[in-house]
PDB file of C-alpha atoms in Angstrom:
ATOM      1  CA  UNK Z1475      25.883 108.378 155.614  1.00 56.00           C
ATOM      2  CA  UNK Z1476      29.165 107.006 154.308  1.00 59.00           C
ATOM      3  CA  UNK Z1477      28.907 109.287 151.239  1.00 56.00           C
ATOM      4  CA  UNK Z1478      28.257 112.345 153.427  1.00 57.00           C
ATOM      5  CA  UNK Z1479      31.213 111.536 155.675  1.00 58.00           C
ATOM      6  CA  UNK Z1480      33.425 111.053 152.646  1.00 62.00           C
ATOM      7  CA  UNK Z1481      32.357 114.431 151.187  1.00 63.00           C
ATOM      8  CA  UNK Z1482      33.077 116.217 154.481  1.00 62.00           C
ATOM      9  CA  UNK Z1483      36.492 114.606 154.694  1.00 65.00           C
ATOM     10  CA  UNK Z1484      37.368 115.736 151.129  1.00 66.00           C
ATOM     11  CA  UNK Z1485      36.218 119.297 151.890  1.00 64.00           C
ATOM     12  CA  UNK Z1486      38.323 119.422 155.055  1.00 65.00           C
ATOM     13  CA  UNK Z1487      41.357 118.123 153.178  1.00 64.00           C
ATOM     14  CA  UNK Z1488      40.951 120.827 150.489  1.00 67.00           C
ATOM     15  CA  UNK Z1489      40.685 123.550 153.124  1.00 61.00           C
ATOM     16  CA  UNK Z1490      43.755 122.263 154.921  1.00 61.00           C
ATOM     17  CA  UNK Z1491      45.686 122.220 151.661  1.00 59.00           C
ATOM     18  CA  UNK Z1492      44.731 125.846 150.909  1.00 55.00           C
ATOM     19  CA  UNK Z1493      45.796 127.028 154.376  1.00 51.00           C
ATOM     20  CA  UNK Z1494      49.095 125.165 154.056  1.00 58.00           C
ATOM     21  CA  UNK Z1495      49.761 126.770 150.637  1.00 57.00           C
ATOM     22  CA  UNK Z1496      49.049 130.265 151.990  1.00 53.00           C
ATOM     23  CA  UNK Z1497      51.365 129.678 154.909  1.00 52.00           C
ATOM     24  CA  UNK Z1498      54.133 128.482 152.619  1.00 56.00           C
ATOM     25  CA  UNK Z1499      53.668 131.583 150.378  1.00 56.00           C
ATOM     26  CA  UNK Z1500      53.875 133.919 153.375  1.00 50.00           C
ATOM     27  CA  UNK Z1501      56.948 132.148 154.628  1.00 49.00           C
ATOM     28  CA  UNK Z1502      58.553 132.380 151.205  1.00 55.00           C
ATOM     29  CA  UNK Z1503      57.799 136.099 151.000  1.00 53.00           C
ATOM     30  CA  UNK Z1504      59.185 136.673 154.458  1.00 50.00           C
ATOM     31  CA  UNK Z1505      62.248 134.685 153.549  1.00 52.00           C
ATOM     32  CA  UNK Z1506      62.768 136.759 150.397  1.00 53.00           C
ATOM     33  CA  UNK Z1507      62.442 140.027 152.355  1.00 51.00           C
ATOM     34  CA  UNK Z1508      64.828 138.721 154.977  1.00 51.00           C
ATOM     35  CA  UNK Z1509      67.305 137.674 152.303  1.00 53.00           C
ATOM     36  CA  UNK Z1510      67.109 141.153 150.676  1.00 50.00           C
ATOM     37  CA  UNK Z1511      67.600 142.837 154.041  1.00 49.00           C
ATOM     38  CA  UNK Z1512      70.524 140.561 154.797  1.00 47.00           C
ATOM     39  CA  UNK Z1513      72.082 141.295 151.429  1.00 50.00           C
ATOM     40  CA  UNK Z1514      71.543 145.052 152.000  1.00 51.00           C
ATOM     41  CA  UNK Z1515      73.317 144.920 155.350  1.00 52.00           C
ATOM     42  CA  UNK Z1516      76.117 142.870 153.845  1.00 51.00           C
ATOM     43  CA  UNK Z1517      76.826 145.570 151.205  1.00 50.00           C
ATOM     44  CA  UNK Z1518      79.251 148.421 151.958  1.00 55.00           C
ATOM     45  CA  UNK Z1519      77.693 151.763 152.942  1.00 56.00           C
ATOM     46  CA  UNK Z1520      78.775 153.367 149.643  1.00 55.00           C
ATOM     47  CA  UNK Z1521      77.107 150.626 147.613  1.00 53.00           C
ATOM     48  CA  UNK Z1522      73.844 151.072 149.525  1.00 50.00           C
ATOM     49  CA  UNK Z1523      73.850 154.810 148.811  1.00 52.00           C
ATOM     50  CA  UNK Z1524      74.652 154.162 145.188  1.00 53.00           C
ATOM     51  CA  UNK Z1525      71.725 151.754 144.885  1.00 56.00           C
ATOM     52  CA  UNK Z1526      69.416 154.343 146.495  1.00 53.00           C
ATOM     53  CA  UNK Z1527      70.590 156.975 144.015  1.00 53.00           C
ATOM     54  CA  UNK Z1528      70.020 154.642 141.107  1.00 53.00           C
ATOM     55  CA  UNK Z1529      66.479 153.926 142.310  1.00 55.00           C
ATOM     56  CA  UNK Z1530      65.653 157.621 142.811  1.00 54.00           C
ATOM     57  CA  UNK Z1531      67.220 158.838 139.587  1.00 53.00           C
ATOM     58  CA  UNK Z1532      64.910 161.070 137.559  1.00 59.00           C
ATOM     59  CA  UNK Z1533      63.913 160.023 134.058  1.00 58.00           C
ATOM     60  CA  UNK Z1534      66.031 161.451 131.280  1.00 62.00           C
ATOM     61  CA  UNK Z1535      64.739 164.529 129.470  1.00 60.00           C
ATOM     62  CA  UNK Z1536      63.382 164.120 125.997  1.00 59.00           C
ATOM     63  CA  UNK Z1537      65.853 164.532 123.181  1.00 58.00           C
ATOM     64  CA  UNK Z1538      65.944 167.982 121.566  1.00 57.00           C
ATOM     65  CA  UNK Z1539      64.692 168.505 118.050  1.00 57.00           C
ATOM     66  CA  UNK Z1540      67.309 167.873 115.345  1.00 58.00           C
ATOM     67  CA  UNK Z1541      69.262 170.941 114.243  1.00 54.00           C
ATOM     68  CA  UNK Z1542      70.051 171.893 110.635  1.00 56.00           C
ATOM     69  CA  UNK Z1543      73.281 170.489 109.300  1.00 60.00           C
ATOM     70  CA  UNK Z1544      74.831 173.981 109.140  1.00 54.00           C
ATOM     71  CA  UNK Z1545      74.564 174.389 112.926  1.00 52.00           C
ATOM     72  CA  UNK Z1546      76.878 172.186 115.026  1.00 54.00           C
ATOM     73  CA  UNK Z1547      75.417 170.131 117.856  1.00 56.00           C
ATOM     74  CA  UNK Z1548      75.845 170.775 121.564  1.00 55.00           C
ATOM     75  CA  UNK Z1549      76.802 174.069 123.190  1.00 48.00           C
ATOM     76  CA  UNK Z1550      78.173 175.389 119.892  1.00 52.00           C
ATOM     77  CA  UNK Z1551      74.674 175.301 118.422  1.00 51.00           C
ATOM     78  CA  UNK Z1552      73.415 177.869 120.909  1.00 63.00           C
ATOM     79  CA  UNK Z1553      76.377 180.141 120.249  1.00 70.00           C
ATOM     80  CA  UNK Z1554      75.944 179.838 116.490  1.00 65.00           C
ATOM     81  CA  UNK Z1555      72.239 180.598 116.801  1.00 65.00           C
ATOM     82  CA  UNK Z1556      72.910 183.721 118.868  1.00 66.00           C
ATOM     83  CA  UNK Z1557      75.489 184.918 116.359  1.00 66.00           C
ATOM     84  CA  UNK Z1558      73.052 184.384 113.492  1.00 63.00           C
ATOM     85  CA  UNK Z1559      70.325 186.280 115.339  1.00 62.00           C
ATOM     86  CA  UNK Z1560      72.696 189.136 116.137  1.00 63.00           C
ATOM     87  CA  UNK Z1561      73.726 189.335 112.487  1.00 58.00           C
ATOM     88  CA  UNK Z1562      70.106 189.638 111.350  1.00 56.00           C
ATOM     89  CA  UNK Z1563      69.018 191.996 114.125  1.00 56.00           C
ATOM     90  CA  UNK Z1564      72.020 194.322 113.872  1.00 57.00           C
ATOM     91  CA  UNK Z1565      70.316 196.775 111.437  1.00 54.00           C
ATOM     92  CA  UNK Z1566      67.517 197.284 114.008  1.00 56.00           C
ATOM     93  CA  UNK Z1567      69.862 198.395 116.792  1.00 62.00           C
ATOM     94  CA  UNK Z1568      69.747 202.091 117.645  1.00 61.00           C
ATOM     95  CA  UNK Z1569      73.187 203.769 117.426  1.00 65.00           C
ATOM     96  CA  UNK Z1570      74.164 206.398 119.964  1.00 67.00           C
ATOM     97  CA  UNK Z1571      75.977 208.683 117.507  1.00 74.00           C
ATOM     98  CA  UNK Z1572      75.030 210.100 114.130  1.00 78.00           C
ATOM     99  CA  UNK Z1573      75.609 212.836 111.586  1.00 84.00           C
ATOM    100  CA  UNK Z1574      72.850 215.257 110.626  1.00 86.00           C
ATOM    101  CA  UNK Z1575      74.314 215.393 107.121  1.00 90.00           C
ATOM    102  CA  UNK Z1576      72.595 212.049 106.570  1.00 92.00           C
ATOM    103  CA  UNK Z1577      69.383 214.009 105.960  1.00 93.00           C
ATOM    104  CA  UNK Z1578      70.851 215.646 102.869  1.00 93.00           C
ATOM    105  CA  UNK Z1579      72.226 212.322 101.630  1.00 94.00           C
ATOM    106  CA  UNK Z1580      68.847 210.685 102.202  1.00 96.00           C
ATOM    107  CA  UNK Z1581      67.051 213.450 100.291  1.00 96.00           C
ATOM    108  CA  UNK Z1582      69.469 213.022  97.366  1.00 96.00           C
ATOM    109  CA  UNK Z1583      68.868 209.256  97.371  1.00 96.00           C
ATOM    110  CA  UNK Z1584      65.086 209.709  97.337  1.00 96.00           C
ATOM    111  CA  UNK Z1585      65.400 212.265  94.519  1.00 96.00           C
ATOM    112  CA  UNK Z1586      67.498 209.779  92.526  1.00 95.00           C
ATOM    113  CA  UNK Z1587      64.826 207.129  93.044  1.00 94.00           C
ATOM    114  CA  UNK Z1588      62.162 209.557  91.813  1.00 94.00           C
ATOM    115  CA  UNK Z1589      64.149 210.294  88.671  1.00 94.00           C
ATOM    116  CA  UNK Z1590      64.749 206.607  87.966  1.00 92.00           C
ATOM    117  CA  UNK Z1591      61.049 205.816  88.378  1.00 91.00           C
ATOM    118  CA  UNK Z1592      61.850 202.150  89.110  1.00 90.00           C
ATOM    119  CA  UNK Z1593      58.761 201.170  91.095  1.00 91.00           C
ATOM    120  CA  UNK Z1594      59.756 197.494  91.132  1.00 89.00           C
ATOM    121  CA  UNK Z1595      62.909 198.017  93.225  1.00 89.00           C
ATOM    122  CA  UNK Z1596      62.431 201.363  94.979  1.00 92.00           C
ATOM    123  CA  UNK Z1597      59.904 201.902  97.749  1.00 93.00           C
ATOM    124  CA  UNK Z1598      60.325 205.674  97.425  1.00 95.00           C
ATOM    125  CA  UNK Z1599      59.607 205.629  93.693  1.00 94.00           C
ATOM    126  CA  UNK Z1600      56.616 203.334  94.193  1.00 95.00           C
ATOM    127  CA  UNK Z1601      55.196 205.588  96.916  1.00 95.00           C
ATOM    128  CA  UNK Z1602      55.546 208.769  94.852  1.00 95.00           C
ATOM    129  CA  UNK Z1603      54.076 207.044  91.812  1.00 95.00           C
ATOM    130  CA  UNK Z1604      50.854 206.592  93.788  1.00 95.00           C
ATOM    131  CA  UNK Z1605      50.413 210.345  94.095  1.00 95.00           C
ATOM    132  CA  UNK Z1606      50.796 213.127  96.629  1.00 96.00           C
ATOM    133  CA  UNK Z1607      47.717 212.031  98.578  1.00 96.00           C
ATOM    134  CA  UNK Z1608      49.320 208.650  99.334  1.00 96.00           C
ATOM    135  CA  UNK Z1609      52.653 210.276 100.224  1.00 96.00           C
ATOM    136  CA  UNK Z1610      50.881 212.613 102.672  1.00 97.00           C
ATOM    137  CA  UNK Z1611      48.824 209.742 104.100  1.00 96.00           C
ATOM    138  CA  UNK Z1612      51.956 207.718 104.860  1.00 96.00           C
ATOM    139  CA  UNK Z1613      53.544 210.725 106.557  1.00 97.00           C
ATOM    140  CA  UNK Z1614      50.463 211.087 108.754  1.00 97.00           C
ATOM    141  CA  UNK Z1615      50.486 207.385 109.668  1.00 96.00           C
ATOM    142  CA  UNK Z1616      54.145 207.531 110.687  1.00 97.00           C
ATOM    143  CA  UNK Z1617      53.496 210.655 112.760  1.00 97.00           C
ATOM    144  CA  UNK Z1618      50.725 208.883 114.673  1.00 97.00           C
ATOM    145  CA  UNK Z1619      52.949 205.857 115.318  1.00 96.00           C
ATOM    146  CA  UNK Z1620      55.721 208.120 116.608  1.00 97.00           C
ATOM    147  CA  UNK Z1621      53.274 209.896 118.919  1.00 97.00           C
ATOM    148  CA  UNK Z1622      52.034 206.567 120.313  1.00 96.00           C
ATOM    149  CA  UNK Z1623      55.564 205.391 121.138  1.00 95.00           C
ATOM    150  CA  UNK Z1624      56.330 208.716 122.826  1.00 95.00           C
ATOM    151  CA  UNK Z1625      53.148 208.617 124.934  1.00 96.00           C
ATOM    152  CA  UNK Z1626      53.967 205.059 126.032  1.00 94.00           C
ATOM    153  CA  UNK Z1627      57.411 206.205 127.151  1.00 93.00           C
ATOM    154  CA  UNK Z1628      59.157 203.822 124.749  1.00 92.00           C
ATOM    155  CA  UNK Z1629      62.406 205.660 124.033  1.00 92.00           C
ATOM    156  CA  UNK Z1630      63.839 203.149 121.572  1.00 92.00           C
ATOM    157  CA  UNK Z1631      60.497 202.879 119.759  1.00 93.00           C
ATOM    158  CA  UNK Z1632      60.294 206.663 119.538  1.00 94.00           C
ATOM    159  CA  UNK Z1633      63.749 206.783 117.932  1.00 93.00           C
ATOM    160  CA  UNK Z1634      62.793 204.113 115.404  1.00 94.00           C
ATOM    161  CA  UNK Z1635      59.479 205.733 114.522  1.00 96.00           C
ATOM    162  CA  UNK Z1636      61.141 209.157 114.322  1.00 96.00           C
ATOM    163  CA  UNK Z1637      63.477 207.779 111.666  1.00 95.00           C
ATOM    164  CA  UNK Z1638      60.448 206.522 109.706  1.00 96.00           C
ATOM    165  CA  UNK Z1639      58.757 209.883 110.139  1.00 97.00           C
ATOM    166  CA  UNK Z1640      61.773 211.858 108.900  1.00 97.00           C
ATOM    167  CA  UNK Z1641      62.154 209.551 105.905  1.00 97.00           C
ATOM    168  CA  UNK Z1642      58.535 210.023 104.843  1.00 97.00           C
ATOM    169  CA  UNK Z1643      58.856 213.780 105.421  1.00 97.00           C
ATOM    170  CA  UNK Z1644      61.773 213.819 102.994  1.00 97.00           C
ATOM    171  CA  UNK Z1645      59.705 211.817 100.498  1.00 97.00           C
ATOM    172  CA  UNK Z1646      57.059 214.520 100.817  1.00 97.00           C
ATOM    173  CA  UNK Z1647      59.694 217.195 100.163  1.00 97.00           C
ATOM    174  CA  UNK Z1648      60.944 215.405  97.063  1.00 97.00           C
ATOM    175  CA  UNK Z1649      57.402 214.893  95.829  1.00 96.00           C
ATOM    176  CA  UNK Z1650      56.685 218.618  96.338  1.00 96.00           C
ATOM    177  CA  UNK Z1651      59.988 219.725  94.778  1.00 96.00           C
ATOM    178  CA  UNK Z1652      61.342 221.136  98.050  1.00 96.00           C
ATOM    179  CA  UNK Z1653      65.084 220.995  98.731  1.00 95.00           C
ATOM    180  CA  UNK Z1654      66.420 220.622 102.298  1.00 94.00           C
ATOM    181  CA  UNK Z1655      68.240 223.961 102.004  1.00 94.00           C
ATOM    182  CA  UNK Z1656      64.880 225.729 101.753  1.00 95.00           C
ATOM    183  CA  UNK Z1657      63.762 224.263 105.065  1.00 95.00           C
ATOM    184  CA  UNK Z1658      67.155 224.963 106.702  1.00 93.00           C
ATOM    185  CA  UNK Z1659      66.915 228.587 105.543  1.00 94.00           C
ATOM    186  CA  UNK Z1660      63.458 228.938 107.075  1.00 92.00           C
ATOM    187  CA  UNK Z1661      64.717 227.497 110.359  1.00 91.00           C
ATOM    188  CA  UNK Z1662      67.613 229.969 110.320  1.00 92.00           C
ATOM    189  CA  UNK Z1663      65.182 232.826 109.682  1.00 91.00           C
ATOM    190  CA  UNK Z1664      63.201 231.830 112.779  1.00 88.00           C
ATOM    191  CA  UNK Z1665      66.320 231.394 114.895  1.00 88.00           C
ATOM    192  CA  UNK Z1666      66.263 233.782 117.833  1.00 85.00           C
ATOM    193  CA  UNK Z1667      62.621 234.760 117.262  1.00 82.00           C
ATOM    194  CA  UNK Z1668      59.983 233.945 119.863  1.00 79.00           C
ATOM    195  CA  UNK Z1669      57.620 231.243 118.656  1.00 74.00           C
ATOM    196  CA  UNK Z1670      54.657 233.236 119.939  1.00 81.00           C
ATOM    197  CA  UNK Z1671      55.760 236.362 118.041  1.00 74.00           C
ATOM    198  CA  UNK Z1672      56.479 234.356 114.886  1.00 71.00           C
ATOM    199  CA  UNK Z1673      53.024 232.793 114.869  1.00 75.00           C
ATOM    200  CA  UNK Z1674      51.362 236.131 115.569  1.00 76.00           C
ATOM    201  CA  UNK Z1675      53.129 237.620 112.543  1.00 76.00           C
ATOM    202  CA  UNK Z1676      51.756 235.014 110.147  1.00 73.00           C
ATOM    203  CA  UNK Z1677      48.986 236.146 107.767  1.00 72.00           C
ATOM    204  CA  UNK Z1678      45.608 235.467 109.348  1.00 66.00           C
ATOM    205  CA  UNK Z1679      44.180 234.408 106.009  1.00 58.00           C
ATOM    206  CA  UNK Z1680      46.421 231.355 105.889  1.00 57.00           C
ATOM    207  CA  UNK Z1681      45.237 230.119 109.279  1.00 57.00           C
ATOM    208  CA  UNK Z1682      41.618 230.821 108.402  1.00 62.00           C
ATOM    209  CA  UNK Z1683      41.884 229.010 105.051  1.00 59.00           C
ATOM    210  CA  UNK Z1684      43.508 226.036 106.757  1.00 60.00           C
ATOM    211  CA  UNK Z1685      40.731 226.069 109.394  1.00 62.00           C
ATOM    212  CA  UNK Z1686      43.383 225.184 111.960  1.00 60.00           C
ATOM    213  CA  UNK Z1687      42.652 224.730 115.639  1.00 58.00           C
ATOM    214  CA  UNK Z1688      46.220 224.006 116.753  1.00 58.00           C
ATOM    215  CA  UNK Z1689      47.581 225.771 119.814  1.00 51.00           C
ATOM    216  CA  UNK Z1690      49.163 229.210 119.255  1.00 48.00           C
TER     217      UNK Z1690
END
């Protein structure tokens, strides 16, 4: 009996000790919260706002990738990049003015490339070296690309593809031994003549041999 009473007394003492410790912890926590609240009220209004801002501040953004040494850091880097891009993209811009005499100069340049026969440096010479079939094929491809841009309503793309088309047409002329003046003379001959009348006057044998189905 004495042992049982002793065991019960020890168990009660342990339980009392645990309850006392929990109470002390709660009191300590309450005291800490009270102290923080007291300190908060003791601070000036501006300091309280500043602390709130510091707590709610967003994390800093990740650092940007390092730039090449040739490009300065900061805002100047963006400006330098834009200038570099503009310098490289400038040849692709479509001018609003031009001189039709460029066609004659372009034909003369292509003819000079044909005479030089340097297929390693000249695209025109390389294209003509592959034969008339390839020259005609490239002209057809450029015509299709120009038509696609026009159908899509892409004005700038149509201008760009038209330039490609005219260039390859001139390559075809050079390959066939045709000078621009011959084409200009034919256009002058047709000037003032109805297109319907001009087509009707063409020899029927040519159209039949070509097996054409194009609109009259």
